[in-house]
Coordinates of C-alpha atoms and ligand atoms in Angstrom, one line a residue:
M1 CA 0.5 -0.2 0.2
K2 CA 1.5 3.2 -1.2
I3 CA 0.8 6.5 -0.5
A4 CA 2.3 9.2 -2.3
I5 CA 2.7 13.2 -1.7
V6 CA 4.0 15.3 -4.8
R7 CA 4.8 20.0 -4.1
E8 CA 1.6 21.5 -4.9
R9 CA 1.5 22.7 -8.5
I10 CA -0.9 25.6 -7.4
E11 CA 1.2 29.2 -7.6
G12 CA 1.4 30.3 -4.3
E13 CA 0.3 27.1 -2.7
N14 CA 2.5 26.2 -0.1
R15 CA 0.7 24.3 2.3
V16 CA 1.5 19.9 1.9
A17 CA -0.5 17.8 2.3
A18 CA 1.4 15.7 4.8
T19 CA 3.5 16.5 7.4
P20 CA 6.3 13.7 9.2
E21 CA 4.5 13.4 12.1
T22 CA 1.1 11.9 9.4
V23 CA 3.9 10.6 7.8
G24 CA 4.8 8.6 10.1
K25 CA 1.4 7.7 12.0
L26 CA 0.7 6.3 8.2
I27 CA 3.4 4.2 8.0
A28 CA 2.4 2.8 11.5
L29 CA -0.7 2.0 9.9
G30 CA 1.4 -0.2 7.6
A31 CA 1.6 2.2 3.9
S32 CA 4.7 2.8 2.2
V33 CA 5.1 6.5 2.3
S34 CA 6.8 8.5 -0.7
V35 CA 7.4 12.2 -1.1
E36 CA 8.6 13.9 -3.8
K37 CA 11.9 16.1 -3.0
G38 CA 10.7 19.1 -1.5
A39 CA 7.7 19.0 -1.3
G40 CA 7.3 20.1 2.5
L41 CA 9.8 23.7 1.6
G42 CA 7.2 25.9 1.5
S43 CA 5.7 24.9 5.2
R44 CA 9.0 24.5 6.6
I45 CA 9.2 20.9 6.4
L46 CA 12.6 19.4 5.0
D47 CA 13.5 15.8 3.0
P48 CA 15.3 14.9 5.6
E49 CA 12.6 15.5 8.9
Y50 CA 10.7 12.8 6.0
T51 CA 12.7 10.6 5.8
A52 CA 13.3 10.4 9.7
A53 CA 9.2 9.6 9.9
G54 CA 10.0 6.9 7.7
A55 CA 9.6 7.9 4.2
S56 CA 11.3 7.5 0.8
I57 CA 12.2 10.8 -0.9
A58 CA 11.4 10.4 -4.7
A59 CA 13.8 12.9 -6.9
S60 CA 10.3 13.9 -9.0
A61 CA 6.5 13.2 -9.0
D62 CA 6.0 11.1 -11.4
A63 CA 8.5 9.0 -9.5
A64 CA 6.2 9.9 -6.3
L65 CA 3.1 8.6 -7.6
K66 CA 4.5 5.6 -10.4
G67 CA 2.3 2.8 -8.8
A68 CA 0.6 4.9 -5.6
D69 CA -2.7 3.4 -3.7
I70 CA -3.3 6.5 -2.3
V71 CA -2.4 9.7 -3.5
L72 CA -3.3 13.0 -0.7
T73 CA -2.9 16.4 -2.0
V74 CA -3.9 20.2 -1.3
R75 CA -5.1 21.2 -4.7
R76 CA -6.5 19.1 -7.8
P77 CA -4.1 17.3 -9.4
S78 CA -4.4 17.9 -13.0
A79 CA -5.7 13.8 -14.5
A80 CA -2.1 14.4 -16.6
S81 CA 0.0 14.4 -14.0
L82 CA -1.8 10.9 -12.2
A83 CA -0.6 8.5 -14.9
G84 CA 1.6 6.6 -13.4
V85 CA -0.7 5.3 -10.1
A86 CA -2.3 2.4 -9.4
N87 CA -5.5 2.1 -11.6
G88 CA -8.3 3.7 -9.3
A89 CA -5.8 5.1 -6.3
L90 CA -7.6 7.9 -4.3
V91 CA -6.3 11.1 -4.5
I92 CA -8.0 12.8 -1.6
G93 CA -7.7 16.6 -1.0
A94 CA -10.0 19.9 -1.7
L95 CA -10.4 19.0 -5.2
D96 CA -12.6 22.0 -5.4
P97 CA -15.3 20.0 -7.8
Y98 CA -17.9 23.1 -8.1
G99 CA -17.2 24.8 -11.5
N100 CA -14.8 22.3 -12.3
E101 CA -16.9 19.8 -13.3
K102 CA -15.0 19.1 -16.9
D103 CA -11.2 18.8 -14.6
V104 CA -13.6 15.9 -12.3
A105 CA -14.5 14.2 -15.7
A106 CA -11.1 13.9 -16.9
L107 CA -9.6 12.7 -13.4
A108 CA -12.8 9.7 -13.8
K109 CA -11.5 9.2 -17.2
A110 CA -8.0 8.8 -15.8
G111 CA -9.5 6.0 -13.4
V112 CA -8.7 7.2 -10.4
T113 CA -11.3 8.1 -7.3
A114 CA -11.2 11.8 -6.5
V115 CA -12.0 11.9 -3.2
S116 CA -13.6 15.7 -2.4
M117 CA -12.5 16.4 1.9
E118 CA -14.8 19.0 1.2
F119 CA -17.8 17.4 1.1
M120 CA -17.0 15.6 4.2
P121 CA -20.2 15.3 6.8
R122 CA -20.8 17.6 9.4
I123 CA -21.2 15.0 11.7
T124 CA -19.3 14.7 14.9
R125 CA -17.0 11.4 14.0
A126 CA -16.2 13.7 11.2
Q127 CA -15.1 16.8 12.7
V128 CA -11.4 15.8 13.1
M129 CA -11.2 15.3 9.6
D130 CA -13.5 18.6 8.8
I131 CA -11.1 20.4 5.6
L132 CA -13.3 23.7 5.6
S133 CA -13.2 24.4 9.2
S134 CA -9.3 23.7 9.9
Q135 CA -8.4 25.9 7.5
A136 CA -11.2 28.6 7.7
N137 CA -10.5 28.9 11.3
L138 CA -6.2 30.2 10.2
A139 CA -8.1 32.3 7.1
G140 CA -10.2 34.4 9.8
Y141 CA -6.8 34.8 12.3
Q142 CA -4.5 35.7 9.5
G143 CA -7.2 37.8 7.5
V144 CA -7.2 39.7 10.6
V145 CA -3.1 39.4 10.5
E146 CA -3.4 41.1 7.2
A147 CA -5.8 44.3 8.0
A148 CA -3.2 44.9 11.3
A149 CA -0.3 45.1 8.8
Q150 CA -2.7 46.9 6.1
F151 CA -3.6 49.3 9.0
D152 CA -1.5 52.6 9.8
R153 CA -3.2 52.5 12.8
A154 CA -2.7 51.0 16.4
L155 CA -5.6 48.8 16.8
P156 CA -5.7 48.8 21.1
M157 CA -6.9 51.7 22.9
M158 CA -3.7 53.6 24.4
M159 CA -3.4 55.5 27.3
T160 CA 0.0 57.2 27.0
A161 CA 1.5 59.9 29.1
A162 CA 1.5 62.0 25.6
G163 CA -2.5 60.9 25.7
T164 CA -5.0 59.0 24.3
V165 CA -6.1 56.9 21.1
R166 CA -8.5 55.3 20.6
P167 CA -9.0 52.0 19.3
A168 CA -10.0 50.7 15.8
K169 CA -13.5 49.6 15.4
A170 CA -13.3 46.3 13.2
F171 CA -16.7 45.3 11.4
V172 CA -16.8 41.4 10.2
M173 CA -19.7 40.3 8.3
G174 CA -20.3 36.7 8.2
A175 CA -20.1 35.1 11.5
G176 CA -18.9 31.1 10.9
V177 CA -15.8 29.6 11.3
A178 CA -14.0 32.2 9.8
G179 CA -15.8 35.2 11.1
L180 CA -16.0 34.0 14.8
Q181 CA -12.1 33.4 14.7
A182 CA -11.8 37.0 13.4
I183 CA -14.3 38.6 15.6
A184 CA -11.9 36.6 18.5
T185 CA -8.4 37.7 16.8
A186 CA -9.9 41.5 16.5
K187 CA -10.8 41.5 20.0
R188 CA -7.3 40.1 21.4
L189 CA -5.9 43.1 19.6
G190 CA -8.0 45.2 21.6
A191 CA -10.2 46.5 18.3
V192 CA -13.9 46.8 18.9
V193 CA -15.5 44.7 17.0
S194 CA -19.2 44.6 15.4
A195 CA -20.3 41.7 13.4
T196 CA -23.1 40.8 11.6
D197 CA -24.6 37.2 9.7
V198 CA -28.1 36.1 8.0
R199 CA -27.7 33.6 10.6
P200 CA -29.9 33.7 13.6
A201 CA -27.9 30.9 15.7
A202 CA -24.7 33.5 14.9
K203 CA -26.5 36.4 17.1
E204 CA -25.0 34.6 20.8
Q205 CA -22.4 33.8 18.9
V206 CA -20.7 36.8 18.5
E207 CA -22.3 38.5 21.5
S208 CA -20.0 35.4 23.2
L209 CA -17.2 36.6 21.8
G210 CA -17.4 40.2 23.2
G211 CA -18.9 41.7 19.6
K212 CA -21.6 43.5 18.8
F213 CA -24.5 41.7 16.5
I214 CA -26.0 43.8 13.9
A215 CA -28.9 42.3 11.4
V216 CA -32.1 42.8 10.0
E217 CA -33.6 40.8 12.5
D218 CA -37.0 40.0 10.3
D219 CA -38.8 36.8 9.6
E220 CA -36.8 35.5 7.2
F221 CA -33.6 36.2 9.4
K222 CA -35.5 33.5 11.3
Q223 CA -35.7 31.3 9.3
A224 CA -32.0 32.0 7.2
E225 CA -30.2 28.7 8.1
T226 CA -30.2 25.3 6.2
A227 CA -30.7 22.0 8.5
G228 CA -26.3 21.3 7.8
G229 CA -26.1 25.2 9.6
Y230 CA -25.4 27.1 6.4
A231 CA -26.9 29.9 5.2
K232 CA -29.4 30.1 3.0
Q233 CA -29.4 32.7 0.0
M234 CA -31.3 35.5 1.3
S235 CA -34.2 37.3 -1.2
A236 CA -33.3 40.5 -2.6
E237 CA -35.3 41.8 -0.6
Y238 CA -33.7 40.8 3.0
Q239 CA -30.6 41.4 1.0
A240 CA -31.8 45.6 0.2
K241 CA -32.3 46.0 3.8
Q242 CA -29.5 44.5 5.0
A243 CA -27.2 46.7 2.7
D244 CA -28.8 49.7 4.3
L245 CA -28.0 48.3 8.2
T246 CA -24.2 47.4 7.0
A247 CA -24.2 50.7 4.8
Q248 CA -24.6 53.2 7.5
H249 CA -22.1 51.1 9.8
I250 CA -19.5 50.2 7.4
A251 CA -18.9 54.3 6.7
K252 CA -18.1 54.5 11.2
Q253 CA -15.6 51.2 10.5
D254 CA -11.9 51.3 9.9
I255 CA -11.1 47.9 9.2
V256 CA -14.2 45.1 8.0
I257 CA -13.1 41.3 7.5
T258 CA -15.7 39.9 5.2
T259 CA -16.4 36.2 5.7
A260 CA -20.2 36.0 4.0
L261 CA -20.3 32.4 2.1
I262 CA -23.5 30.1 0.1
P263 CA -22.1 26.3 -0.4
G264 CA -22.2 26.0 -4.1
R265 CA -22.9 29.3 -4.4
P266 CA -21.0 32.8 -5.9
A267 CA -20.7 34.7 -2.4
P268 CA -23.0 37.2 -1.4
R269 CA -21.8 40.9 -2.5
L270 CA -22.2 42.8 0.9
I271 CA -19.8 45.7 0.7
T272 CA -20.9 48.0 -3.2
K273 CA -18.3 50.6 -4.1
A274 CA -20.2 53.4 -2.4
M275 CA -19.9 52.1 0.7
V276 CA -16.1 51.7 0.6
E277 CA -16.2 55.6 -0.6
S278 CA -18.2 56.5 2.8
M279 CA -14.9 54.7 4.5
A280 CA -12.3 57.0 6.0
P281 CA -9.2 56.9 3.7
G282 CA -6.5 54.3 5.8
S283 CA -9.9 52.1 6.3
V284 CA -8.8 48.5 4.7
I285 CA -11.5 45.7 3.7
V286 CA -10.5 42.3 4.0
D287 CA -12.3 40.3 1.7
L288 CA -12.3 36.2 2.8
A289 CA -14.8 35.6 0.0
A290 CA -12.2 36.5 -2.3
E291 CA -12.2 33.2 -4.1
R292 CA -15.6 32.9 -4.6
G293 CA -15.9 36.5 -6.4
G294 CA -16.1 38.4 -3.2
N295 CA -18.3 40.0 -0.8
V296 CA -17.0 43.5 -2.0
E297 CA -17.8 44.3 -5.7
L298 CA -13.9 46.2 -5.9
T299 CA -12.5 43.0 -5.0
V300 CA -9.7 42.1 -7.3
P301 CA -9.2 38.1 -6.3
G302 CA -5.2 37.4 -5.7
K303 CA -4.6 41.2 -5.2
V304 CA -4.1 44.4 -3.0
I305 CA -6.3 47.3 -4.6
E306 CA -6.9 50.8 -2.6
H307 CA -9.8 52.6 -4.0
N308 CA -10.1 56.4 -2.2
G309 CA -7.6 55.9 0.0
V310 CA -9.4 52.4 1.1
T311 CA -7.4 49.6 1.1
I312 CA -8.8 46.0 0.0
I313 CA -6.8 42.7 0.8
G314 CA -8.6 39.9 -1.7
Y315 CA -6.4 37.1 -1.4
T316 CA -7.5 34.0 -2.1
N317 CA -5.8 31.2 -0.2
V318 CA -5.0 33.3 2.8
Q319 CA -4.5 30.1 4.9
G320 CA -2.1 29.2 2.5
R321 CA 0.1 32.2 3.9
I322 CA 0.6 30.9 7.6
P323 CA 1.2 27.2 5.6
T324 CA 3.1 26.1 8.4
T325 CA -0.1 25.6 10.8
A326 CA -2.2 25.6 7.7
S327 CA -0.4 22.7 6.6
Q328 CA 0.0 20.9 10.4
L329 CA -3.9 20.9 10.8
Y330 CA -4.5 19.8 7.1
A331 CA -2.7 17.2 7.2
R332 CA -4.1 15.7 10.6
N333 CA -7.7 16.1 8.6
L334 CA -6.7 14.3 5.6
L335 CA -5.0 11.4 8.4
A336 CA -7.9 11.3 10.2
F337 CA -9.9 10.6 7.2
V338 CA -7.4 7.9 5.6
T339 CA -7.1 6.4 8.8
T340 CA -10.7 5.2 8.0
L341 CA -10.0 3.7 4.8
I342 CA -7.0 1.5 5.9
D343 CA -7.6 -2.2 7.8
A344 CA -4.1 -1.8 10.1
K345 CA -3.8 -5.1 11.2
E346 CA -4.1 -6.6 7.4
K347 CA -2.1 -3.5 6.6
K348 CA -4.3 -2.8 3.4
L349 CA -7.0 -0.9 2.2
A350 CA -10.3 -1.8 2.6
V351 CA -12.5 1.1 1.9
N352 CA -15.9 0.9 3.2
W353 CA -17.9 2.2 0.1
D354 CA -21.3 2.4 1.8
D355 CA -19.7 4.2 5.0
E356 CA -21.5 8.2 5.0
L357 CA -18.1 9.5 4.7
V358 CA -17.1 8.1 2.3
K359 CA -20.7 8.2 0.3
A360 CA -20.6 12.0 0.6
T361 CA -17.0 12.5 -0.5
V362 CA -16.3 10.0 -3.5
L363 CA -16.7 12.5 -6.9
T364 CA -15.3 9.8 -9.5
R365 CA -15.2 6.2 -9.3
D366 CA -14.7 3.4 -12.0
G367 CA -14.0 5.8 -14.8
K368 CA -17.1 6.9 -13.8
V369 CA -18.0 10.7 -12.0
V370 CA -20.3 8.7 -9.2
H371 CA -21.3 12.1 -6.8
P372 CA -25.1 13.3 -6.9
N373 CA -24.1 16.8 -7.0
F374 CA -22.2 16.3 -10.2
A375 CA -24.0 16.0 -13.8
A376 CA -22.2 13.5 -15.9
V377 CA -19.9 15.7 -18.7
P378 CA -20.7 14.9 -22.5
A379 CA -17.4 12.5 -23.4
A380 CA -16.4 15.2 -26.1
E381 CA -15.9 18.2 -23.7
I382 CA -13.2 16.1 -20.8
K383 CA -10.1 17.2 -21.6
P384 CA -7.6 14.5 -23.3
V385 CA -5.4 13.6 -20.9
A386 CA -2.1 14.2 -22.5
V387 CA -3.3 18.3 -23.0
A388 CA -3.8 19.3 -19.4
K389 CA -2.0 22.0 -18.8
A390 CA 1.3 21.8 -17.2
A391 CA 1.5 23.6 -13.7
P392 CA 4.0 25.6 -12.8
K393 CA 7.2 23.3 -10.9
A394 CA 7.0 25.1 -7.6
P395 CA 4.9 27.2 -5.2
A396 CA 5.6 30.5 -6.3
K397 CA 5.4 33.5 -4.7
S398 CA 3.8 33.4 -1.1
V399 CA 0.6 36.1 -2.1
E400 CA -1.5 35.4 -5.1
A401 CA -1.0 36.3 -8.4
K402 CA -3.8 35.3 -10.0
A403 CA -7.3 32.9 -8.9
A404 CA -7.1 30.3 -7.5
P405 CA -9.5 27.7 -7.6
A406 CA -12.5 28.3 -5.2
K407 CA -13.5 27.2 -1.5
T408 CA -10.6 25.0 -1.5
G409 CA -9.9 24.0 2.2
A410 CA -9.7 27.8 1.6
A411 CA -11.5 30.8 2.2
S412 CA -13.8 29.0 4.0
A413 CA -13.3 26.5 6.2
K414 CA -15.3 25.6 9.8
K415 CA -14.5 25.4 13.1
P416 CA -16.2 27.5 15.4
A417 CA -13.6 30.0 16.8
A418 CA -13.0 27.5 20.0
K419 CA -10.7 30.1 21.9
A420 CA -12.9 32.4 23.1
P421 CA -11.6 35.7 24.4
A422 CA -12.2 37.0 28.6
K423 CA -16.0 35.4 28.5
K424 CA -17.2 32.0 28.3
P425 CA -18.1 31.4 24.7
V426 CA -20.6 29.6 23.4
V427 CA -18.8 27.6 21.1
P428 CA -20.8 27.3 17.1
A429 CA -23.7 25.0 17.2
M430 CA -21.9 22.4 16.1
A431 CA -25.4 19.5 15.7
D432 CA -23.2 17.2 18.2
T433 CA -20.0 17.5 19.9
P434 CA -16.4 14.9 19.5
K435 CA -15.9 13.4 22.8
K436 CA -12.6 11.3 21.0
A437 CA -10.9 11.3 18.3
A438 CA -10.1 9.1 15.2
P439 CA -8.0 6.5 16.4
G440 CA -4.5 7.7 16.2
V441 CA -5.1 11.4 15.9
E442 CA -5.1 13.9 18.4
Q443 CA -8.6 15.5 19.4
S444 CA -7.2 19.4 19.9
I445 CA -4.1 20.4 18.5
P446 CA -2.6 23.0 20.5
A447 CA -0.5 25.3 18.0
A448 CA 1.3 26.5 21.3
A449 CA 2.7 23.3 22.0
E450 CA 4.9 23.0 18.5
A451 CA 8.0 23.8 19.3
A452 CA 8.8 26.8 17.2
P453 CA 11.6 26.1 14.7
S454 CA 15.3 26.7 15.8
P455 CA 17.2 28.9 14.1
A456 CA 19.2 26.3 13.1
K457 CA 16.0 24.6 11.7
R458 CA 15.4 28.4 9.6
A459 CA 18.6 28.4 8.5
A460 CA 18.8 24.6 7.1
T461 CA 15.2 25.5 5.3
K462 CA 16.4 28.5 3.5
K463 CA 20.0 27.1 2.7
A464 CA 17.5 23.8 1.2
A465 CA 15.3 26.2 -0.6
A466 CA 18.2 28.3 -2.2
V467 CA 19.4 24.8 -3.2
I468 CA 16.3 23.7 -5.3
D469 CA 15.2 27.1 -6.6
T470 CA 18.4 29.0 -7.2
A471 CA 16.1 31.6 -9.0
A472 CA 13.9 32.9 -6.2
K473 CA 13.8 36.1 -5.4
V474 CA 12.5 37.3 -2.2
A475 CA 10.2 40.3 -2.5
P476 CA 10.4 43.1 0.1
A477 CA 7.6 43.6 2.6
K478 CA 5.8 46.4 1.2
K479 CA 3.1 48.8 2.6
P480 CA 0.8 50.5 -0.4
A481 CA 2.7 54.1 -0.6
A482 CA -0.6 55.7 -1.3
A483 CA -2.7 54.1 1.7
K484 CA -1.9 57.6 3.2
K485 CA -3.5 59.9 0.6
T486 CA -6.6 61.4 1.7
T487 CA -7.8 63.9 -0.9
V488 CA -7.5 62.1 -3.9
A489 CA -11.3 62.7 -6.1
K490 CA -10.0 61.0 -8.8
P491 CA -13.3 59.9 -11.0
A492 CA -14.5 56.5 -9.9
A493 CA -13.5 54.3 -12.9
T494 CA -9.7 55.5 -12.4
T495 CA -9.4 55.5 -8.4
S496 CA -9.1 52.3 -7.9
A497 CA -5.6 51.2 -8.2
V498 CA -4.4 47.7 -8.3
T499 CA -0.9 47.5 -6.2
K500 CA 1.4 44.8 -5.1
P501 CA 0.3 42.4 -3.2
A502 CA 2.1 42.7 0.0
A503 CA 5.5 40.9 -0.5
A504 CA 6.4 37.2 0.3
K505 CA 6.1 36.3 3.8
K506 CA 7.7 33.5 3.9
P507 CA 11.6 34.7 2.7
A508 CA 13.0 30.4 3.3
S509 CA 9.4 29.0 0.6
P510 CA 10.5 28.0 -2.1
K511 CA 9.3 30.6 -5.3
G512 CA 8.3 29.7 -8.9
A513 CA 11.6 27.4 -9.5
K514 CA 11.2 25.8 -12.7
Ligands
LIG601 P1 -19.8 29.4 5.4 O1 -18.2 29.1 5.0 O2 -20.2 28.9 3.8 O3 -20.2 31.1 5.7 C1 -19.8 31.9 6.2 C2 -20.6 32.7 7.0 O4 -21.7 33.7 6.0 C3 -21.8 32.0 7.8 O5 -21.9 31.9 8.7 C4 -23.2 32.8 7.3 O6 -24.2 32.5 7.8 C5 -22.6 34.1 6.8 N1 -24.0 34.7 5.2 C6 -23.8 33.6 4.0 N2 -24.5 34.8 3.6 C7 -24.7 36.2 4.4 C8 -25.0 37.4 4.3 N3 -25.5 38.0 2.9 N4 -24.6 38.2 4.9 C9 -24.1 37.8 6.1 N5 -23.3 36.8 6.6 C10 -24.0 35.7 5.5 O7 -20.6 28.8 6.7 P2 -19.0 28.1 7.9 O8 -18.4 28.6 8.4 O9 -19.4 26.7 7.2 O10 -20.0 28.1 9.2 C11 -21.6 27.6 8.3 C12 -21.6 27.1 10.0 O11 -21.7 25.7 10.5 C13 -21.4 27.6 11.4 O12 -22.8 27.7 12.3 C14 -21.1 26.1 12.2 O13 -20.7 27.0 13.0 C15 -21.8 25.9 11.1 N6 -19.9 24.5 11.3 C16 -20.9 23.0 12.1 C17 -19.6 21.9 12.0 C18 -20.0 21.2 12.8 O14 -19.0 19.8 12.7 N7 -21.9 20.5 13.0 C19 -18.6 21.9 12.0 C20 -18.1 23.7 11.7 C21 -18.8 24.7 11.4

């Protein structure tokens, strides 16, 4: 039973699907693990660390994939890249199937069993496998960090001998997993936080984190939650009322973090150009829904822009901007699922095709697209495997230069902001709370318990990255210079200037090696 891990080919994707910790556990289950050389560098994991865990290092992706029974991945690989895997091999990751039906059909044609972790049911047993939660939680945190970095004032109230500085006002739109973590993070940084959501259950959760809840609480609002806990598409009438209420509120905010999503649909448009123009210059908006089209009219997915002095951050893979932590949690999500697919006594694959977790997540099997959400794509439309687009060889910059595929374990994600500030938080209404971790997986993953990489390791990482990617250039961190202009009053059509996204934060990460 061979498991393969290859370096992610999507530009800017620095996460990796397995860590030395999870590799060791996969090997204990009876697998042999082959890791492509340099696969972990974007997350500061060196090849020798995988080797020490028992993996073998393959010189190329093809060599790692050859004969693999399971391929663990962050993003959806091309069908062409999987030519050498075993027939029917499981390809498990954030496959982002919506809008990518032709690629899914190509995976079916390639004979692999594609498993989309985004479809993991939100039930007790599967919480430890919930990539949307683990990654959205990080996106919510990182979104606030990005905002604070762009914001040219302090977030907390400062009482000094030279006088008092008022705290920043932060508004979070969408109080799901990412939003709740954004609220908690902004509170920790000292901002005065308010939030909105269309689900009534969010009100208590927002308040429990010390935020003020702002919403049109009419009859439609009272029924705006599906049985699965997700938001429903709201009527045009409700959206207009919501826009009226939030428009006045937004004008007084310094920082706005938007996270609103509706599964399987484009992100709802919540902030218009006029609302952006109502904000004071120097304000910052982070659109965590950028990958799904954005909650902000002016968002440019993958870019940081400035409009009338307001910075709008549209990164499409925000959790990928803290790849080391994101990989650690993502890899554990995958390990927990793979553990259910293996007979540890016999040390072989033993997939129960009737298991609800398997049924919910398998997209393709035996040459066909089998997931009920995806209508069969006519054979003529399937991209021939041989001409599938070659992807960049290495994760390029840690800042997205273009829109990445939709909601990967990324801009969405879903684990309640479990760590609330002072007050006891009301944790998002999970139908049921896990009592026990899946076999072989720790239930809670206290990030603080992880040892920080030693200076020696950092140096070694840098060195290894430099060897693999001699062409890599580290761009300096950049704050948009125009951010402080307060009197620009150009015509609307010309006032939005696309600025270079902030520079790579992880100098050691491989960048754009070919
Ligand atoms: P999501 O990523 O799909 O959406 C983010 C948030 O945007 C949601 O809270 C949604 O209500 C909100 N939203 C949608 N349209 C909006 C609009 N027009 N205005 C304002 N807000 C809008 O959601 P999520 O983060 O996956 O969370 C969905 C729910 O699932 C939450 O209640 C979460 O706590 C719950 N959850 C349950 C489990 C479980 O295992 N049972 C696991 C994770 C999350």
